[in-house]
Short mmCIF file of C-alpha atoms and ligand atoms in Angstrom, two decimals:
data_model
loop_
_atom_site.label_atom_id
_atom_site.label_comp_id
_atom_site.label_asym_id
_atom_site.label_seq_id
_atom_site.Cartn_x
_atom_site.Cartn_y
_atom_site.Cartn_z
CA MET A 1193 -42.52 13.82 -21.06
CA THR A 1194 -46.26 13.46 -20.67
CA MET A 1195 -48.12 14.88 -17.70
CA LYS A 1196 -49.24 11.39 -16.80
CA LYS A 1197 -45.66 10.12 -16.58
CA LYS A 1198 -44.69 13.13 -14.47
CA ASN A 1199 -47.49 12.46 -12.00
CA LEU A 1200 -46.58 8.81 -11.91
CA MET A 1201 -43.04 9.73 -10.92
CA LYS A 1202 -44.21 12.06 -8.21
CA SER A 1203 -46.44 9.44 -6.70
CA ARG A 1204 -44.03 6.52 -6.88
CA GLY A 1205 -42.32 5.24 -3.80
CA TYR A 1206 -38.65 4.97 -2.98
CA GLN A 1207 -36.52 2.75 -5.19
CA ILE A 1208 -32.77 2.18 -5.42
CA CYS A 1209 -30.98 0.51 -8.32
CA THR A 1210 -30.09 -3.13 -7.70
CA ASN A 1211 -26.73 -2.70 -9.46
CA CYS A 1212 -25.45 0.77 -8.46
CA VAL A 1213 -26.59 3.23 -5.76
CA MET A 1214 -28.62 5.71 -7.82
CA ASP A 1215 -32.15 6.07 -6.51
CA THR A 1216 -35.39 7.99 -6.83
CA SER A 1217 -33.76 11.15 -5.41
CA ASP A 1218 -33.12 11.57 -9.14
CA PRO A 1219 -36.72 12.39 -10.15
CA GLN A 1220 -36.28 11.16 -13.72
CA ILE A 1221 -34.57 7.84 -13.03
CA THR A 1222 -36.13 4.74 -14.61
CA PHE A 1223 -35.64 1.06 -13.80
CA ASP A 1224 -35.87 -2.10 -15.92
CA GLU A 1225 -37.56 -5.37 -14.83
CA GLN A 1226 -34.40 -6.41 -12.96
CA GLY A 1227 -34.48 -3.13 -11.05
CA ARG A 1228 -31.42 -1.85 -12.90
CA CYS A 1229 -31.42 1.90 -13.52
CA ASP A 1230 -31.01 3.75 -16.82
CA PHE A 1231 -27.49 4.93 -15.82
CA CYS A 1232 -26.41 1.29 -15.56
CA ASN A 1233 -28.02 0.37 -18.87
CA ASN A 1234 -26.41 3.39 -20.54
CA PHE A 1235 -23.06 2.30 -19.12
CA TYR A 1236 -23.30 -1.30 -20.35
CA ASN A 1237 -24.96 -0.56 -23.69
CA VAL A 1238 -23.44 2.77 -24.77
CA ILE A 1239 -20.23 3.57 -22.86
CA LEU A 1240 -18.61 0.18 -22.33
CA PRO A 1241 -18.71 -1.19 -25.91
CA SER A 1242 -16.73 1.75 -27.31
CA TRP A 1243 -14.44 2.31 -24.33
CA HIS A 1244 -10.93 0.94 -24.89
CA PHE A 1245 -8.61 1.38 -21.95
CA ASP A 1246 -6.33 -1.52 -22.85
CA GLU A 1247 -3.56 -1.74 -25.44
CA GLN A 1248 -5.91 -0.63 -28.19
CA GLY A 1249 -6.72 2.55 -26.23
CA TRP A 1250 -3.06 3.25 -25.62
CA LYS A 1251 -2.31 2.79 -29.33
CA GLU A 1252 -5.09 5.23 -30.23
CA LEU A 1253 -3.84 7.75 -27.68
CA THR A 1254 -0.22 7.61 -28.85
CA THR A 1255 -1.42 8.08 -32.43
CA ILE A 1256 -3.28 11.22 -31.31
CA ALA A 1257 -0.21 12.43 -29.38
CA ASN A 1258 2.04 11.94 -32.42
CA LYS A 1259 -0.40 13.86 -34.59
CA ILE A 1260 -0.43 16.69 -32.03
CA LYS A 1261 3.39 16.74 -31.98
CA ARG A 1262 3.50 17.03 -35.78
CA GLU A 1263 0.84 19.72 -35.93
CA THR A 1264 2.34 21.84 -33.16
CA LYS A 1265 5.98 21.47 -34.24
CA GLY A 1266 7.94 24.63 -33.50
CA LYS A 1267 5.46 25.86 -30.93
CA THR A 1268 6.38 26.20 -27.26
CA TYR A 1269 3.39 24.20 -26.10
CA ASN A 1270 1.59 21.25 -27.63
CA CYS A 1271 -1.67 21.71 -25.76
CA LEU A 1272 -3.53 23.39 -22.92
CA ILE A 1273 -4.64 21.68 -19.70
CA GLY A 1274 -6.96 23.11 -17.06
CA LEU A 1275 -5.47 22.04 -13.72
CA SER A 1276 -7.52 22.16 -10.51
CA GLY A 1277 -5.24 20.20 -8.21
CA GLY A 1278 -7.84 17.42 -7.96
CA VAL A 1279 -7.01 13.83 -8.81
CA ASP A 1280 -8.40 13.74 -12.38
CA SER A 1281 -6.62 16.82 -13.71
CA SER A 1282 -3.39 16.06 -11.78
CA TYR A 1283 -3.20 12.52 -13.14
CA LEU A 1284 -4.04 13.83 -16.60
CA THR A 1285 -1.09 16.22 -16.38
CA TYR A 1286 1.18 13.34 -15.36
CA ILE A 1287 0.02 11.18 -18.31
CA VAL A 1288 0.37 13.99 -20.86
CA LYS A 1289 3.86 15.03 -19.76
CA GLU A 1290 5.45 11.81 -18.55
CA LYS A 1291 3.78 9.16 -20.70
CA LEU A 1292 2.93 11.02 -23.91
CA GLN A 1293 5.97 13.30 -23.77
CA LEU A 1294 3.96 16.37 -24.67
CA ASN A 1295 4.63 19.83 -23.30
CA PRO A 1296 1.35 21.26 -22.03
CA LEU A 1297 0.72 24.75 -20.73
CA LEU A 1298 -1.21 24.50 -17.49
CA LEU A 1299 -4.05 26.84 -16.79
CA VAL A 1300 -5.27 27.39 -13.24
CA VAL A 1301 -8.46 29.34 -12.65
CA ASP A 1302 -8.56 31.02 -9.26
CA THR A 1303 -12.20 31.48 -8.28
CA GLY A 1304 -11.26 32.48 -4.74
CA TRP A 1305 -12.30 29.22 -3.04
CA ASN A 1306 -9.40 26.84 -3.52
CA LEU A 1307 -8.20 25.02 -0.43
CA LYS A 1308 -4.52 25.08 0.42
CA VAL A 1309 -4.20 21.40 -0.39
CA ALA A 1310 -5.24 22.07 -4.01
CA ASP A 1311 -2.75 24.94 -4.35
CA THR A 1312 0.04 22.80 -2.89
CA ASN A 1313 -0.82 19.98 -5.28
CA VAL A 1314 -0.65 22.34 -8.24
CA GLU A 1315 2.69 23.80 -7.05
CA ASN A 1316 4.21 20.34 -6.58
CA MET A 1317 3.06 19.09 -9.98
CA VAL A 1318 4.33 22.18 -11.75
CA LYS A 1319 7.72 22.08 -10.04
CA LYS A 1320 8.40 18.38 -10.37
CA LEU A 1321 7.23 18.12 -13.96
CA GLY A 1322 8.96 21.35 -14.95
CA LEU A 1323 5.89 22.84 -16.61
CA ASP A 1324 4.71 26.39 -17.19
CA VAL A 1325 1.53 27.59 -15.57
CA VAL A 1326 -0.79 30.53 -16.13
CA THR A 1327 -3.23 31.58 -13.43
CA ILE A 1328 -6.41 33.42 -14.26
CA LYS A 1329 -7.85 35.19 -11.28
CA ILE A 1330 -11.58 35.81 -11.51
CA ASN A 1331 -12.65 39.28 -10.40
CA TRP A 1332 -13.76 38.62 -6.86
CA GLU A 1333 -16.48 41.30 -6.67
CA GLU A 1334 -18.14 39.84 -9.77
CA MET A 1335 -17.73 36.27 -8.55
CA LYS A 1336 -19.28 37.19 -5.21
CA ASP A 1337 -22.16 39.06 -6.83
CA LEU A 1338 -22.99 36.13 -9.11
CA GLN A 1339 -22.81 33.61 -6.28
CA LEU A 1340 -25.13 35.69 -4.09
CA ALA A 1341 -27.52 36.02 -7.03
CA PHE A 1342 -27.56 32.22 -7.35
CA PHE A 1343 -28.28 31.79 -3.64
CA LYS A 1344 -31.20 34.23 -3.98
CA SER A 1345 -32.51 32.35 -7.04
CA ALA A 1346 -33.00 29.17 -4.92
CA VAL A 1347 -31.99 26.82 -7.75
CA PRO A 1348 -30.01 23.70 -6.80
CA TYR A 1349 -27.04 24.50 -9.07
CA GLN A 1350 -25.03 26.70 -6.73
CA ASP A 1351 -21.75 25.74 -8.36
CA THR A 1352 -22.74 27.17 -11.75
CA PRO A 1353 -20.79 30.43 -11.17
CA GLN A 1354 -17.56 28.53 -10.44
CA ASP A 1355 -18.12 25.91 -13.15
CA THR A 1356 -18.86 28.60 -15.72
CA ALA A 1357 -15.78 30.61 -14.74
CA ILE A 1358 -13.45 27.60 -14.94
CA PHE A 1359 -14.87 26.18 -18.16
CA SER A 1360 -15.14 29.54 -19.91
CA ALA A 1361 -11.71 30.79 -18.85
CA LEU A 1362 -10.11 27.63 -20.24
CA TYR A 1363 -11.74 27.72 -23.68
CA THR A 1364 -11.53 31.49 -24.03
CA TYR A 1365 -7.80 31.31 -23.28
CA ALA A 1366 -7.35 28.48 -25.80
CA ALA A 1367 -9.17 30.41 -28.52
CA LYS A 1368 -7.35 33.69 -27.85
CA ASN A 1369 -3.91 32.10 -27.77
CA GLY A 1370 -4.26 29.81 -30.75
CA PHE A 1371 -4.31 26.46 -28.94
CA LYS A 1372 -5.71 23.71 -31.16
CA TYR A 1373 -5.76 21.05 -28.46
CA VAL A 1374 -7.32 21.21 -25.03
CA MET A 1375 -6.85 18.19 -22.77
CA THR A 1376 -9.38 17.61 -20.03
CA GLY A 1377 -9.58 15.18 -17.13
CA GLY A 1378 -13.12 14.16 -18.14
CA ASN A 1379 -13.36 10.39 -17.96
CA HIS A 1380 -15.71 7.42 -17.77
CA SER A 1381 -13.82 5.77 -14.94
CA THR A 1382 -14.92 8.20 -12.21
CA GLU A 1383 -17.71 10.01 -14.07
CA CYS A 1384 -19.68 7.45 -16.08
CA VAL A 1385 -22.69 8.29 -13.91
CA LYS A 1386 -23.07 12.01 -14.44
CA PRO A 1387 -25.19 13.96 -11.95
CA PRO A 1388 -28.73 14.16 -13.30
CA GLN A 1389 -29.92 17.34 -14.97
CA GLU A 1390 -32.19 18.17 -12.02
CA TRP A 1391 -29.13 18.25 -9.73
CA THR A 1392 -26.59 20.16 -11.81
CA TYR A 1393 -28.27 21.38 -15.01
CA TYR A 1394 -26.29 22.54 -18.05
CA ASN A 1395 -23.90 25.31 -18.90
CA ASP A 1396 -26.75 27.64 -19.86
CA VAL A 1397 -25.77 31.28 -20.32
CA LYS A 1398 -29.38 32.38 -20.68
CA LEU A 1399 -30.21 31.04 -17.22
CA LEU A 1400 -27.08 32.53 -15.67
CA LYS A 1401 -27.81 35.94 -17.17
CA ASP A 1402 -31.46 35.86 -16.15
CA ILE A 1403 -30.61 35.00 -12.55
CA HIS A 1404 -27.96 37.71 -12.47
CA ARG A 1405 -30.30 40.25 -14.05
CA LYS A 1406 -32.90 39.54 -11.36
CA TYR A 1407 -30.67 39.29 -8.30
CA GLY A 1408 -27.23 40.70 -9.19
CA THR A 1409 -26.13 44.17 -8.14
CA ILE A 1410 -23.07 44.96 -10.30
CA PRO A 1411 -22.42 44.29 -14.01
CA LEU A 1412 -20.32 41.26 -14.99
CA LYS A 1413 -17.63 43.04 -16.96
CA SER A 1414 -14.72 40.63 -16.87
CA PHE A 1415 -16.37 37.41 -15.74
CA PRO A 1416 -15.61 34.76 -18.39
CA ILE A 1417 -18.75 33.43 -20.04
CA CYS A 1418 -18.54 30.91 -22.87
CA SER A 1419 -21.87 29.66 -24.11
CA MET A 1420 -22.54 26.12 -25.29
CA PHE A 1421 -22.96 27.54 -28.82
CA LYS A 1422 -19.57 29.23 -28.74
CA TYR A 1423 -17.94 26.14 -27.28
CA ARG A 1424 -19.58 23.52 -29.47
CA ILE A 1425 -19.79 25.44 -32.74
CA ILE A 1426 -17.52 28.48 -32.96
CA TYR A 1427 -14.50 27.18 -31.06
CA ARG A 1428 -14.67 23.68 -32.51
CA TYR A 1429 -15.53 24.35 -36.13
CA PHE A 1430 -14.25 27.88 -36.76
CA LYS A 1431 -11.28 28.00 -34.41
CA GLY A 1432 -10.54 24.29 -34.86
CA ILE A 1433 -10.10 23.54 -31.17
CA LYS A 1434 -10.16 19.84 -30.39
CA VAL A 1435 -10.93 18.53 -26.94
CA ILE A 1436 -9.14 15.32 -25.96
CA LYS A 1437 -9.87 13.20 -22.89
CA PRO A 1438 -6.71 11.08 -22.46
CA LEU A 1439 -7.92 9.37 -19.27
CA ASN A 1440 -10.47 7.48 -21.36
CA TYR A 1441 -7.68 5.72 -23.27
CA VAL A 1442 -5.75 4.42 -20.26
CA ASN A 1443 -6.70 2.06 -17.44
CA TYR A 1444 -7.44 4.92 -15.08
CA LYS A 1445 -8.14 3.75 -11.55
CA LYS A 1446 -8.57 6.39 -8.88
CA ASP A 1447 -6.67 4.60 -6.08
CA GLU A 1448 -3.72 3.75 -8.31
CA ALA A 1449 -3.62 7.31 -9.65
CA ILE A 1450 -3.57 8.71 -6.10
CA LYS A 1451 -0.72 6.30 -5.23
CA VAL A 1452 1.42 7.49 -8.16
CA LEU A 1453 0.69 11.16 -7.46
CA THR A 1454 1.37 10.85 -3.74
CA GLU A 1455 4.57 8.86 -4.07
CA GLU A 1456 6.11 10.70 -6.98
CA TYR A 1457 4.75 14.23 -6.76
CA GLY A 1458 4.14 14.90 -3.08
CA TRP A 1459 0.47 15.10 -3.90
CA GLU A 1460 -1.96 15.25 -0.97
CA THR A 1461 -5.33 13.58 -0.96
CA TYR A 1462 -8.62 15.11 0.15
CA ALA A 1463 -11.84 13.59 1.40
CA ASN A 1464 -14.09 13.50 -1.63
CA LYS A 1465 -14.26 14.18 -5.34
CA HIS A 1466 -14.33 17.97 -5.81
CA PHE A 1467 -13.62 18.60 -2.15
CA GLU A 1468 -10.47 20.53 -3.08
CA ASP A 1469 -12.60 23.63 -3.15
CA ARG A 1470 -14.11 25.02 0.05
CA PHE A 1471 -17.33 26.32 -1.50
CA THR A 1472 -17.95 23.06 -3.38
CA ARG A 1473 -17.25 21.07 -0.24
CA PHE A 1474 -19.95 22.95 1.65
CA TYR A 1475 -22.35 23.02 -1.29
CA GLU A 1476 -22.11 19.32 -2.18
CA GLY A 1477 -21.68 18.06 1.36
CA TRP A 1478 -24.28 20.17 3.13
CA TRP A 1479 -26.41 22.57 1.07
CA LEU A 1480 -27.47 20.29 -1.78
CA PRO A 1481 -28.33 17.18 0.27
CA ARG A 1482 -30.08 19.13 3.04
CA LYS A 1483 -32.04 21.61 0.96
CA PHE A 1484 -32.79 19.45 -2.06
CA GLY A 1485 -32.11 15.85 -1.00
CA TYR A 1486 -29.49 15.41 -3.75
CA ASP A 1487 -26.32 13.64 -2.66
CA LYS A 1488 -23.69 13.77 -5.39
CA ARG A 1489 -21.76 10.94 -3.74
CA ARG A 1490 -24.44 8.70 -5.25
CA CYS A 1491 -23.10 9.51 -8.72
CA TYR A 1492 -19.42 9.40 -7.74
CA ASP A 1493 -19.80 6.09 -5.90
CA SER A 1494 -22.03 4.60 -8.62
CA SER A 1495 -19.35 5.42 -11.19
CA LEU A 1496 -16.78 3.57 -9.08
CA VAL A 1497 -19.16 0.62 -8.61
CA LEU A 1498 -19.81 0.32 -12.36
CA THR A 1499 -16.10 0.46 -13.16
CA GLY A 1500 -15.19 -2.09 -10.49
CA GLN A 1501 -13.38 0.27 -8.14
CA MET A 1502 -15.84 -0.08 -5.28
CA THR A 1503 -18.44 -2.71 -4.35
CA ARG A 1504 -22.10 -1.79 -4.07
CA ASP A 1505 -22.02 -2.66 -0.36
CA GLU A 1506 -19.09 -0.31 0.20
CA ALA A 1507 -21.00 2.43 -1.60
CA ILE A 1508 -24.09 1.86 0.54
CA ARG A 1509 -21.99 2.00 3.71
CA ASP A 1510 -20.31 5.18 2.43
CA LEU A 1511 -23.70 6.81 1.87
CA GLU A 1512 -24.80 5.96 5.39
CA GLN A 1513 -22.08 8.29 6.68
CA GLU A 1514 -22.60 12.06 6.71
CA PRO A 1515 -21.03 13.64 3.58
CA TYR A 1516 -18.63 15.51 5.81
CA ASP A 1517 -17.85 16.37 9.38
CA GLU A 1518 -20.49 18.55 11.07
CA ASN A 1519 -17.88 20.79 12.74
CA MET A 1520 -16.18 21.34 9.41
CA ALA A 1521 -19.59 22.23 7.94
CA ILE A 1522 -20.10 24.86 10.64
CA GLU A 1523 -16.61 26.30 10.04
CA ASP A 1524 -17.07 26.28 6.25
CA LYS A 1525 -20.46 27.97 6.54
CA LYS A 1526 -18.95 30.70 8.70
CA TYR A 1527 -16.07 31.19 6.29
CA ILE A 1528 -18.35 31.32 3.24
CA CYS A 1529 -20.60 33.92 4.89
CA GLU A 1530 -17.57 36.08 5.69
CA ARG A 1531 -16.19 35.79 2.16
CA LEU A 1532 -19.56 36.64 0.62
CA GLY A 1533 -20.09 39.52 3.03
CA ILE A 1534 -23.32 38.21 4.54
CA ASN A 1535 -24.25 37.09 8.03
CA GLU A 1536 -25.40 33.61 8.94
CA ALA A 1537 -29.02 34.74 9.31
CA GLN A 1538 -28.98 35.83 5.66
CA MET A 1539 -27.52 32.48 4.64
CA THR A 1540 -30.31 30.76 6.59
CA SER A 1541 -32.91 32.92 4.84
CA PHE A 1542 -31.51 31.73 1.46
CA PHE A 1543 -31.69 28.17 2.70
CA ASP A 1544 -35.33 28.63 3.70
CA LEU A 1545 -36.46 30.01 0.32
CA PRO A 1546 -38.87 27.72 -1.56
CA ASN A 1547 -36.83 25.50 -3.89
CA LYS A 1548 -36.80 26.43 -7.56
CA THR A 1549 -35.41 24.97 -10.78
CA PHE A 1550 -34.21 26.25 -14.16
CA ARG A 1551 -37.84 26.14 -15.28
CA ASP A 1552 -38.55 29.16 -13.04
CA TYR A 1553 -36.14 31.29 -15.11
CA LYS A 1554 -35.39 32.03 -18.72
CA ASN A 1555 -33.34 29.17 -20.09
CA SER A 1556 -32.10 27.44 -23.23
CA SER A 1557 -33.02 23.97 -22.07
CA LYS A 1558 -34.82 23.08 -25.32
CA LEU A 1559 -31.96 24.21 -27.52
CA ILE A 1560 -29.30 22.50 -25.41
CA THR A 1561 -31.36 19.31 -25.28
CA ALA A 1562 -31.64 19.37 -29.08
CA ALA A 1563 -27.87 19.89 -29.44
CA ILE A 1564 -27.09 17.00 -27.09
CA ARG A 1565 -29.62 14.80 -28.86
CA ILE A 1566 -27.76 15.39 -32.12
CA ALA A 1567 -24.41 14.66 -30.43
CA VAL A 1568 -25.82 11.42 -28.96
CA TRP A 1569 -27.13 10.47 -32.39
CA PHE A 1570 -23.66 10.94 -33.90
CA GLY A 1571 -22.10 8.98 -31.03
CA ALA A 1572 -20.10 12.01 -29.91
CA GLU A 1573 -21.92 12.15 -26.60
CA LYS A 1574 -22.23 9.09 -24.40
CA ARG A 1575 -23.95 10.45 -21.33
CA ASN A 1576 -27.18 8.94 -20.09
CA PHE A 1577 -29.48 11.21 -21.99
CA ARG A 1578 -33.19 11.13 -21.32
CA VAL A 1579 -35.25 11.95 -24.38
ZN1 ZN B 2385 -27.84 1.67 -11.61
#
C-alpha cells in the first residue's frame, strides 16, 4: 500500500457499510460507490458462487465421507475433530457422527480457561454420541508466561497464545498419530466475514517467539507450536493430512443448530460466539473494544447478515448494547488476574501501554501474505484478502 493511501485512510471520516455492519474501525476497509464494503463484495463475488449447501453440497460431502471410509477401513477412527464445546464444533461432531456415519476421535485442548458450560457440552456430546475423546492439557506455567508476555507486548491479538495452542495441538496430534483427515468447524455461514488482519493477525510463529523472547520468563518446552509452513506444506504434502470443513456442505444455520444440540444433546447455549472461554470472553468483550476500538461482534453479526440469519437492523441494535455485562467483566477481570498471578494494578498498567501491532516485532507477515496470495490465486482460500 502506498504512503498516500495510508494517509488517506487515517484522515478519512467514519463510514459503515450499507449492506453489513463492518465499518472504518477496520483501518483497511474499502467501500464501492454504493457504500458496500470489500467483505460484502468478496462474499458475493468469491464465496457465494462456489458455495453449495444444498443437495449438490450434500452429495459432494457424502462422496468425501465414503472415500474416507474406504481409505480408513480397518482403523478405529476415520478422522480427528477438535472439539471446543462451542456451537460450530459441536454441530460438526453431530453431522460427522450422526449424518455421515463416521467414527471420529475427538480432541479437546485444555488451555485452562474453559467455562463450565463448555466442559458440560463436551461431556454431553461425548456420552450421547458414544465417542472417544482425548484431552491435551497445556502446561499452565508456560501458558501463563506466554499470555503475560502478550499483555506486555501491547499488541491487539491477546488470544494468539490460546489459538496457537489449540490449532497446533490438533495438527501435531494428527501428524503424530497418522490421521489423514482432520475435520474442522470452519464455515462460511458464521465466519464469512473474518476479523481483519489488524484485529487478529495470523498464526505467525516468528512474532510469537519474538514477543516471548522479549517478555517471557521461562522457556516454552512443551507448548505446542505449529507454524504455517509446517501446517500448509509439511503436514499437507508430506504427511498427507487433509482438512475438511463439512459445515460448508450443509445448510448450516446457527439457530437451527443450537435447537438440535439443545434438544437432543442437552447442550447449553452461551451469550456470544467464542464466549465459552472465560479469557476470550473478557478479551473480546472488554479488552479489545476498549483498548483498540475493535468489536469482533461486527464480524460475527456481519456474517449472519450476509447469510440471511440476522437483519442489518438487528445487528445494529445488537452493537448498540455493551458486548457483555459490566459486573461480569469486573468478575472476569478479577479471576484472570488471579489465574495469571498479577494484581489489578498490573493489569491496568498493561492496558495503559501505548498500543502496538505486529509491525513493532519480528514477523513473517510478508511470507504469510505471499502464501495466502498463492492460495487465493488457486481458489483454495476464499477469505477477503487485501493485496
Ligand atoms: Zn459490508
